[in-house]
Short mmCIF file of C-alpha atoms in Angstrom, two decimals:
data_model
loop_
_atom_site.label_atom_id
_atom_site.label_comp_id
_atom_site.label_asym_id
_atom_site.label_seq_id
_atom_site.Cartn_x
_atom_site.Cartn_y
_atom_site.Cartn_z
CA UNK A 242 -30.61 55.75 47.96
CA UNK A 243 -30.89 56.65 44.46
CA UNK A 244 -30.42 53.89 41.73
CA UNK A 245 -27.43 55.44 40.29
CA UNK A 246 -25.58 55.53 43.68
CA UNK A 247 -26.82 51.76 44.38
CA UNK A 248 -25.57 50.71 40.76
CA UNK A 249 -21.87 52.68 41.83
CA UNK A 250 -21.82 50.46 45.38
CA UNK A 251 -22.83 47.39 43.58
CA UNK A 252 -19.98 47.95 41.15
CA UNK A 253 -17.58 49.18 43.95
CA UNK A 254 -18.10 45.55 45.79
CA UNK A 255 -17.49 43.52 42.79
CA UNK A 256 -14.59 44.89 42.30
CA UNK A 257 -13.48 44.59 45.56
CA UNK A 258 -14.50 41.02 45.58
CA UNK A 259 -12.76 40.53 42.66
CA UNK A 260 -9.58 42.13 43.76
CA UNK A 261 -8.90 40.26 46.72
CA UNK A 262 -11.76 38.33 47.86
CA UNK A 263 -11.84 35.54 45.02
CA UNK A 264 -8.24 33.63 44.75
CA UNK A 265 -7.43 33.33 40.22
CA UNK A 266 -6.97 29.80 40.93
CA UNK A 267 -11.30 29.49 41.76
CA UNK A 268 -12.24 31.07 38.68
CA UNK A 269 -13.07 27.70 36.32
CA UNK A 270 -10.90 27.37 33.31
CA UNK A 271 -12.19 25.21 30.00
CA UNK A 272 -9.35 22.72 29.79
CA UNK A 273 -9.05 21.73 26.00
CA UNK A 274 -8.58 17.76 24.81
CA UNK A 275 -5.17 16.40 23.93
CA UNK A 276 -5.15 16.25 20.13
CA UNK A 277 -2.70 16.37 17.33
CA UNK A 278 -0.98 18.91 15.61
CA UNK A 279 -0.34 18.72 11.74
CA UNK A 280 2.03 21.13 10.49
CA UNK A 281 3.06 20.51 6.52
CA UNK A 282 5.39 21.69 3.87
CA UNK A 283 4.00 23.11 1.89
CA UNK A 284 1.09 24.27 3.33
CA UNK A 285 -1.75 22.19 2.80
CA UNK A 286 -3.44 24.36 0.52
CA UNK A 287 -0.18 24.39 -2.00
CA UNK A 288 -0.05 20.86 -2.20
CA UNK A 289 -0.28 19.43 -5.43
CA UNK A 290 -0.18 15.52 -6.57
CA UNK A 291 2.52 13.78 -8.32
CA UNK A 292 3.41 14.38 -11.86
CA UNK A 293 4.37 11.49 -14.43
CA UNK A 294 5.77 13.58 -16.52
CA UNK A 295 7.03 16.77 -15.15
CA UNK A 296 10.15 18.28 -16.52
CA UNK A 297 10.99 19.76 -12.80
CA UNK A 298 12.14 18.19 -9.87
CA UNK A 299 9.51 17.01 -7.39
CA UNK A 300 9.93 16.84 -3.84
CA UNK A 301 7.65 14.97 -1.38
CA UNK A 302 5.36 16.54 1.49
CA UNK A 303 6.65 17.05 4.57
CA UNK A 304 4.48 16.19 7.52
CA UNK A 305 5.14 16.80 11.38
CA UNK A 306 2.74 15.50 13.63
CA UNK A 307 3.04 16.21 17.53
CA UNK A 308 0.21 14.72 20.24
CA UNK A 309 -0.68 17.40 22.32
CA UNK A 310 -1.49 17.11 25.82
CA UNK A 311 -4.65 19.41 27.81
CA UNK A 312 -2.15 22.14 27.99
CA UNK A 313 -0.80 22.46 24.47
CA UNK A 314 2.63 21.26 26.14
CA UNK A 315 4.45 17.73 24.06
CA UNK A 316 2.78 14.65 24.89
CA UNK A 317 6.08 12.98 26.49
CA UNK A 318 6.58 9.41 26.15
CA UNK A 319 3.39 9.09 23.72
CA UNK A 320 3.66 6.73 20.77
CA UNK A 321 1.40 7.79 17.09
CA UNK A 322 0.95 4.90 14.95
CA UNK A 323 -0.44 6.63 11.92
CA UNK A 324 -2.04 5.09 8.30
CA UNK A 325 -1.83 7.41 5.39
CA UNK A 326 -4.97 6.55 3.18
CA UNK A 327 -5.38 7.72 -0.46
CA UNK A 328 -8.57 9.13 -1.69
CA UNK A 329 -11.45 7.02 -2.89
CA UNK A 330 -11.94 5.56 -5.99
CA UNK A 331 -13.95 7.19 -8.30
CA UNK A 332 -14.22 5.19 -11.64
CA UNK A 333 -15.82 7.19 -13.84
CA UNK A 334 -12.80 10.24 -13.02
CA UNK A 335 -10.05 8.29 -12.75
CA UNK A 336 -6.26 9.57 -11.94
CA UNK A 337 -3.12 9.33 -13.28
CA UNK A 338 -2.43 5.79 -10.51
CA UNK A 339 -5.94 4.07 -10.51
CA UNK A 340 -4.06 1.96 -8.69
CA UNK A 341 -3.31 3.49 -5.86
CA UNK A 342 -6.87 4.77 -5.74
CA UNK A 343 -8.77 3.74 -2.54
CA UNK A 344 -5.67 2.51 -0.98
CA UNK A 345 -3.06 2.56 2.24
CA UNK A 346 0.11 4.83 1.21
CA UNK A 347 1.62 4.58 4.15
CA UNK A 348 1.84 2.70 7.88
CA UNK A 349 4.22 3.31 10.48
CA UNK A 350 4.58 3.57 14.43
CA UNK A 351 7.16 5.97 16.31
CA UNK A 352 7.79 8.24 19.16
CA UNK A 353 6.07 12.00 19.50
CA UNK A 354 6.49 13.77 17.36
CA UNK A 355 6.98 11.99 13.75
CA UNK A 356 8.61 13.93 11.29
CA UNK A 357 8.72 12.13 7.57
CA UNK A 358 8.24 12.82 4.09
CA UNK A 359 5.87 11.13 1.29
CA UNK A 360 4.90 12.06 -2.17
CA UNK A 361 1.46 12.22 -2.84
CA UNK A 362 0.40 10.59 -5.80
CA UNK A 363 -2.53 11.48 -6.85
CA UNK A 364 -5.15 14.38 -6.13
CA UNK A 365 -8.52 13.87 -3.97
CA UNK A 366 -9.14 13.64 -0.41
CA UNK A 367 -6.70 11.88 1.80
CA UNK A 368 -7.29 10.76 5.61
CA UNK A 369 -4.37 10.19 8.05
CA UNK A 370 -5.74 8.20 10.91
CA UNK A 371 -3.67 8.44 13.74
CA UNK A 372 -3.42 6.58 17.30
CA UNK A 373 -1.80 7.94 20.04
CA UNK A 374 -0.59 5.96 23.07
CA UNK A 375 1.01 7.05 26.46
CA UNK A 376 1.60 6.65 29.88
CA UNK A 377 -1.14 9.58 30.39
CA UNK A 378 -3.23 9.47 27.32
CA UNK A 379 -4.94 7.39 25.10
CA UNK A 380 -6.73 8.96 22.29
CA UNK A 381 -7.34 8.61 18.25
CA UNK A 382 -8.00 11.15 15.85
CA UNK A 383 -8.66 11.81 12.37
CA UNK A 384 -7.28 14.15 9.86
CA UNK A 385 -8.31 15.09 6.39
CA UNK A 386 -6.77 17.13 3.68
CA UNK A 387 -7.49 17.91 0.19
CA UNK A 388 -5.08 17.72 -3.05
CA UNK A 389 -6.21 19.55 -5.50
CA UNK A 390 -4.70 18.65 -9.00
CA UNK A 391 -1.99 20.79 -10.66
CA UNK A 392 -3.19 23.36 -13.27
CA UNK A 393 -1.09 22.54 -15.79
CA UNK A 394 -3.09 18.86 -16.23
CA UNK A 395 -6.41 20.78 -17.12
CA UNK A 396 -4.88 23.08 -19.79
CA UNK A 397 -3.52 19.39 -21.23
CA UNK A 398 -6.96 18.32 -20.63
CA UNK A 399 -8.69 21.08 -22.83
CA UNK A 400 -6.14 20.98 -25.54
CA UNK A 401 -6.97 17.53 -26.20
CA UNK A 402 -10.72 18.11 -26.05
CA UNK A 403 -10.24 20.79 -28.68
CA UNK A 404 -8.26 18.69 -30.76
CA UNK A 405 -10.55 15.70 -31.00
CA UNK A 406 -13.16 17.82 -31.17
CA UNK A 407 -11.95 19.86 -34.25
CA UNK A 408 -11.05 16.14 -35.94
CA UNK A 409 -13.99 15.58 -35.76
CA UNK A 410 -15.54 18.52 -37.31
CA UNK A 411 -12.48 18.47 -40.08
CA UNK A 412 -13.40 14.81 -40.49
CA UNK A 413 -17.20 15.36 -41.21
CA UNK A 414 -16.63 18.44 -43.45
CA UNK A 415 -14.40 16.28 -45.52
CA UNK A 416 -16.55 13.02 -45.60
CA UNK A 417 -19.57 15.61 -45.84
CA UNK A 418 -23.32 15.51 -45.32
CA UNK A 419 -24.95 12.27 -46.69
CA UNK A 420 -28.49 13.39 -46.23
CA UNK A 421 -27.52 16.67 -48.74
CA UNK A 422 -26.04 14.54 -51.13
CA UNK A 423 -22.80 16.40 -51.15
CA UNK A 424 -19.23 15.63 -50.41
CA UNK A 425 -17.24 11.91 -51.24
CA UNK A 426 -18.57 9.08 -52.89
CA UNK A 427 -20.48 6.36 -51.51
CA UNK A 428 -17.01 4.10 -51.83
CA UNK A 429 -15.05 6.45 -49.70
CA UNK A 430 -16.98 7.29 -47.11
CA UNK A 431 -17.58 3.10 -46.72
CA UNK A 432 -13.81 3.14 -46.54
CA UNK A 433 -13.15 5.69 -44.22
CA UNK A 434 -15.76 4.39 -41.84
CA UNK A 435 -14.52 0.91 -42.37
CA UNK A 436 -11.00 2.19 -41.60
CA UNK A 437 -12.82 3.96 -38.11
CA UNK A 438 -14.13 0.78 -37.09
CA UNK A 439 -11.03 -1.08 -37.67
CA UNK A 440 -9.30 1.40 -35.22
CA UNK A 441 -12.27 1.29 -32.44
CA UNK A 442 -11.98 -2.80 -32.48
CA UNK A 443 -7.98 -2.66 -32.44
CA UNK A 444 -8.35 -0.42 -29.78
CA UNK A 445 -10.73 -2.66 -27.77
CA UNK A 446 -8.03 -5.93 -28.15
CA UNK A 447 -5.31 -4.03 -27.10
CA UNK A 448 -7.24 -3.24 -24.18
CA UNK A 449 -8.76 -7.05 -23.55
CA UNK A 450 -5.01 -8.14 -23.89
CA UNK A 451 -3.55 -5.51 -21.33
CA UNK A 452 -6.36 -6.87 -19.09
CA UNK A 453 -5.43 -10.60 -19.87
CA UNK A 454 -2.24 -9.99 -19.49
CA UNK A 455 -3.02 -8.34 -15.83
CA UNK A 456 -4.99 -10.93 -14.33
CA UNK A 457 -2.37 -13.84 -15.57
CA UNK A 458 0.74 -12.52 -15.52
CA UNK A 459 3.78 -14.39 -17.32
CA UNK A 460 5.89 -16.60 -14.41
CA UNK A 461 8.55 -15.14 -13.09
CA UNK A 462 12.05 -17.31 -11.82
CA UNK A 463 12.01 -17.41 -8.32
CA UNK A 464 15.59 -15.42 -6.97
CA UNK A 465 17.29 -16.89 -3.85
CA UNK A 466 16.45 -14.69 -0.87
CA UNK A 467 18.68 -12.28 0.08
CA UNK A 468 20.62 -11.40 2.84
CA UNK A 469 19.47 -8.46 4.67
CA UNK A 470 21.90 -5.24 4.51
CA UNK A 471 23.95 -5.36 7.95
CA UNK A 472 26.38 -3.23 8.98
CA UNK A 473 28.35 -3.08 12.51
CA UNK A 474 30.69 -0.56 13.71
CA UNK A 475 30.97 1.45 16.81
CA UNK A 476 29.79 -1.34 18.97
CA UNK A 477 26.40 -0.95 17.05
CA UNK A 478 24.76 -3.30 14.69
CA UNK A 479 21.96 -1.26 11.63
CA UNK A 480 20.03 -3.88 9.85
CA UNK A 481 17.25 -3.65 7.25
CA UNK A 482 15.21 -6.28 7.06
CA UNK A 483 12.05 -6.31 3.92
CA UNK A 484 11.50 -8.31 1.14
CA UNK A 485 12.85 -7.17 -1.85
CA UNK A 486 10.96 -7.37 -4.37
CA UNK A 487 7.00 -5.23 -4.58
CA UNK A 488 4.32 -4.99 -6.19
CA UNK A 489 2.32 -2.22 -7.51
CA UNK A 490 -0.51 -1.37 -5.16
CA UNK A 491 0.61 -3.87 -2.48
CA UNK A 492 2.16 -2.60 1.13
CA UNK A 493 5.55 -3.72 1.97
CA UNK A 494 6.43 -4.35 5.62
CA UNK A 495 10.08 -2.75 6.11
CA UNK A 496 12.11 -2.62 9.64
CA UNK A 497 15.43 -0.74 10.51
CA UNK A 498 16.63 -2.36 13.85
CA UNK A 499 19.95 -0.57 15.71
CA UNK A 500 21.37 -3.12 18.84
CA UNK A 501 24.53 -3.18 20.84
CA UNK A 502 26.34 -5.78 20.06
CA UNK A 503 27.97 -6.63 23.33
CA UNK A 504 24.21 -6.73 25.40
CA UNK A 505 22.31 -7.86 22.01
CA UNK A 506 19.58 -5.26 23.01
CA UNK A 507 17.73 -2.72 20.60
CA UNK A 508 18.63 0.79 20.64
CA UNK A 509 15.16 2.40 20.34
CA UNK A 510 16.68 6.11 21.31
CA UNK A 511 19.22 6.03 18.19
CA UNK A 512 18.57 8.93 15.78
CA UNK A 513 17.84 7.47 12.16
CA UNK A 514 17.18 8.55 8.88
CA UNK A 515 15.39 6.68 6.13
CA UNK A 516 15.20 7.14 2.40
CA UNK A 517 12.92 5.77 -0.66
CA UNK A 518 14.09 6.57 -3.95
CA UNK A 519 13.27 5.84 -7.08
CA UNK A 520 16.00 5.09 -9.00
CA UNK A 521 14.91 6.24 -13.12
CA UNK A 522 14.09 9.46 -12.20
CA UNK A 523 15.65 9.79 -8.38
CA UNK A 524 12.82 11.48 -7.00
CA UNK A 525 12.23 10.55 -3.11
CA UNK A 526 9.10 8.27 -2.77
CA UNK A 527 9.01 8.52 0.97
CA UNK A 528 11.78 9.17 3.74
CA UNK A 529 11.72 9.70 7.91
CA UNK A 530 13.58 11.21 10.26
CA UNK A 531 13.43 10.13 14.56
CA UNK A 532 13.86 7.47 16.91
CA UNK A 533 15.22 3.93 15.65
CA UNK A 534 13.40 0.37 15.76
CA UNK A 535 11.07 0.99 13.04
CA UNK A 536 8.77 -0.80 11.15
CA UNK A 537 6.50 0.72 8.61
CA UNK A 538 4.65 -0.34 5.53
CA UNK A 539 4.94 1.43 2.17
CA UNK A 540 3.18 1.47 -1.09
CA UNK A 541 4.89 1.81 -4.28
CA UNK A 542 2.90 3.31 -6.58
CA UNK A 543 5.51 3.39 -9.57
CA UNK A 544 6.49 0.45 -11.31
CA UNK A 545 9.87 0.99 -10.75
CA UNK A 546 13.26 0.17 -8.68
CA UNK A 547 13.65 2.31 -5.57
CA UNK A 548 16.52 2.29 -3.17
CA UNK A 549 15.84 2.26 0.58
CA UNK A 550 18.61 3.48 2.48
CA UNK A 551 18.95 3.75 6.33
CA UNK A 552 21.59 5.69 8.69
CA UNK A 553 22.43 6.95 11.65
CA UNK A 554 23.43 10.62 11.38
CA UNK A 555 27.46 11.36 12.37
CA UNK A 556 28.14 7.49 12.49
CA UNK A 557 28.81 5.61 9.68
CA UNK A 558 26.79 3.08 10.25
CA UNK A 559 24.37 3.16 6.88
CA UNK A 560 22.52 0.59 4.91
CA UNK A 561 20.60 -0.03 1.72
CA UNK A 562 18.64 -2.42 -0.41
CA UNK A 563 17.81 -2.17 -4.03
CA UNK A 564 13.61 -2.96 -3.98
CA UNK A 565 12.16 -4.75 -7.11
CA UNK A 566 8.72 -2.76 -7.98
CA UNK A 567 6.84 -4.76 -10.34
CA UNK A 568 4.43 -3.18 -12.56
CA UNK A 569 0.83 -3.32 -13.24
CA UNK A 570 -1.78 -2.15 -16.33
CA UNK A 571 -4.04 -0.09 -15.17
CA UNK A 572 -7.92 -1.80 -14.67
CA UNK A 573 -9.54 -2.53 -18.26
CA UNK A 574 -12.87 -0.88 -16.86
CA UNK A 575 -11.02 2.54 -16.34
CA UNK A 576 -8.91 2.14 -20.07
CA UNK A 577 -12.90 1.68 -21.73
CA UNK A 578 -14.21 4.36 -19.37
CA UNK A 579 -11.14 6.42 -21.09
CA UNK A 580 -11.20 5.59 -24.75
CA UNK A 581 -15.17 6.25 -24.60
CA UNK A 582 -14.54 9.29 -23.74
CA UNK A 583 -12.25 10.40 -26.30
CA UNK A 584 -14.54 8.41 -28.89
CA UNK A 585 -17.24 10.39 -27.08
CA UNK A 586 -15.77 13.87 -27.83
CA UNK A 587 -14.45 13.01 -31.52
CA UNK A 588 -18.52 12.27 -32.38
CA UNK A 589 -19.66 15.23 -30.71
CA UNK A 590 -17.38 17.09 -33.07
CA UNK A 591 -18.27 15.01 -36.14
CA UNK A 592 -22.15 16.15 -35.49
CA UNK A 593 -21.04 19.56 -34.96
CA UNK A 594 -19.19 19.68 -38.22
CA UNK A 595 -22.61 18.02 -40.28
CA UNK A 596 -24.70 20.48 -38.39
CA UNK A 597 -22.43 23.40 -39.62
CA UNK A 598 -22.28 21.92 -43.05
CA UNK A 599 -25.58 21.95 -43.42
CA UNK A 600 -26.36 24.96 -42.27
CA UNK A 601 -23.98 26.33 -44.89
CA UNK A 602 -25.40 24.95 -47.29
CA UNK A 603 -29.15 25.90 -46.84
CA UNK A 604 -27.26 29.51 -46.67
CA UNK A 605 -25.96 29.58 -49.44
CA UNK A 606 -29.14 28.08 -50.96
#
């Protein structure tokens, strides 16, 4: 037999075997791991930090998380208990929150899938550990994503490099070049570098005090606890229960219960929706949509009141509570890190403007 017509039998057997000699269900299949699904809006790569002092209306990031069994199919009956962890600290690049630097944004524990909504304050690498429990599976998983910081801070950023650096040339023309003997008087230029270091040291106080003032903070009246926002109707009690008063760059436990009021019981399998806003500018801090019974921890990163309000959609069954965000400076270390900086880039400019001075003036010499 020739090879060609031994290579055509060969093939002709295979295929036969294929056909109807080896059942689909033999042939071994890679089954893949359960694991979660992120889905955001906006996309990850669109997402930008949080703006102090934008002019437009923010809105938070929305994030949908679903635990995914072997098949792809809904993890039924599964549980995520997620943390939301803001990037590392980096002191010698600080953000616009040091505060919230190297810190938990967010905790909270609810049926597959969680759906909810947080504004990201600051830009840098965040990590959203998540644990997933179930009847079937057990698993955890983490999962990064990167903020990078809105364009419009750098061009800030470079105009105010340019500026202090062109005071400081302007500055050193005007004082001019002591080693050439030109420019003010000896008096002056003792008076405007007195007047310099009298700004540098108030500078430096102002910061010490900000500090002082930080780690011993003026005593506040202790406020009667309040009574935690009820409301019954419809056979149904919604309570939320949280202190109400916060503290910058401190988690606050918060829980939204829903029970029948004849059996007393929790209604886990209520719909609810859940809203942080903060009240001076009424942007929305955080908010949650799914099942009821939940507890979650949030940080405030704004110094500011926010409003927490709870319902259950086509019921009118909804609560609120007015939360007290107290305020902190932001570390002293990061404020010198800061102002050295900007002293740093105001003497680069005032040796630029000698240098060109003097080279001037050999010129024209």
């Amino acid at each position: 037999m020739r090879p060609i017509q031994f290579i055509a039998l060969l093939s002709l057997l295979m295929g036969v075997l294929v056909i109807f000699g080896i059942p689909s269900e033999r042939i071994p299949t890679l089954a893949a791991n359960p694991r979660i699904q992120l889905l955001t809006d906006p996309p990850l790569q669109q997402i930008r930090p949080f703006e102090a002092e934008a002019t437009s209306e923010q809105y938070p990031v929305k994030f949908v998380l679903q635990a995914l069994d072997q098949q792809g199919d809904l993890l039924q009956l599964a549980r995520i208990h997620l943390v939301l962890q803001t990037p590392e600290r980096n002191i010698w690049l600080p953000t616009d929150f040091p505060w919230a630097e190297g810190s938990q944004l967010l905790e909270l524990e609810a049926l597959n899938p969680v759906q909810f909504e947080q504004m990201l304050p600051i830009r840098g690498s965040y990590r959203l550990q998540i644990t997933v429990k179930s009847p079937a599976e057990s698993f955890q998983e983490n999962l990064d994503f990167f903020v990078t910081e809105a364009p419009i801070k750098y061009v800030f950023l470079g105009i105010l490099v340019i500026v202090l650096f062109g005071v400081g040339i302007l500055g050193a023309w005007i004082i001019g070049d002591p080693a050439a003997g030109d420019g003010l008087s000896e008096s002056v230029r003792l008076l405007l570098s007195g007047a310099a270091g009298v700004a540098i040291v108030v500078l430096l106080v102002i910061n010490f005090k900000a500090g002082w003032a930080e780690t011993h903070p003026a005593e506040m009246p202790i406020s009667p606890t309040k009574q935690a926002p009820v409301m019954q109707a419809e056979g149904r009690e919604l309570s939320l229960e949280g202190d109400p008063s916060a503290v910058v760059g401190q988690p606050l436990a918060l829980t939204v219960k829903v029970r029948d009021l004849q059996t007393g019981q929790s209604l886990p399998d209520q719909d609810l929706e859940i809203r942080s806003t903060q009240l001076e500018h009424g942007w929305t801090a955080f908010a949650y949509q799914g099942s009821a019974d939940l507890t979650w921890q949030q940080h405030f990163f704004d110094g500011a009141p926010h409003r927490i309000a709870a319902r259950i959609p086509s019921s009118p069954l909804q609560v609120s509570q007015i939360i007290e965000v107290e305020g902190i400076a932001p570390p002293l270390s990061i404020r010198l890190i800061v102002m050295s900086y900007l002293l740093g880039i105001l003497t680069l400019g005032m040796g630029a403007g000698f240098w060109i001075r003097r080279a001037l003036l050999r010129s024209a010499n």
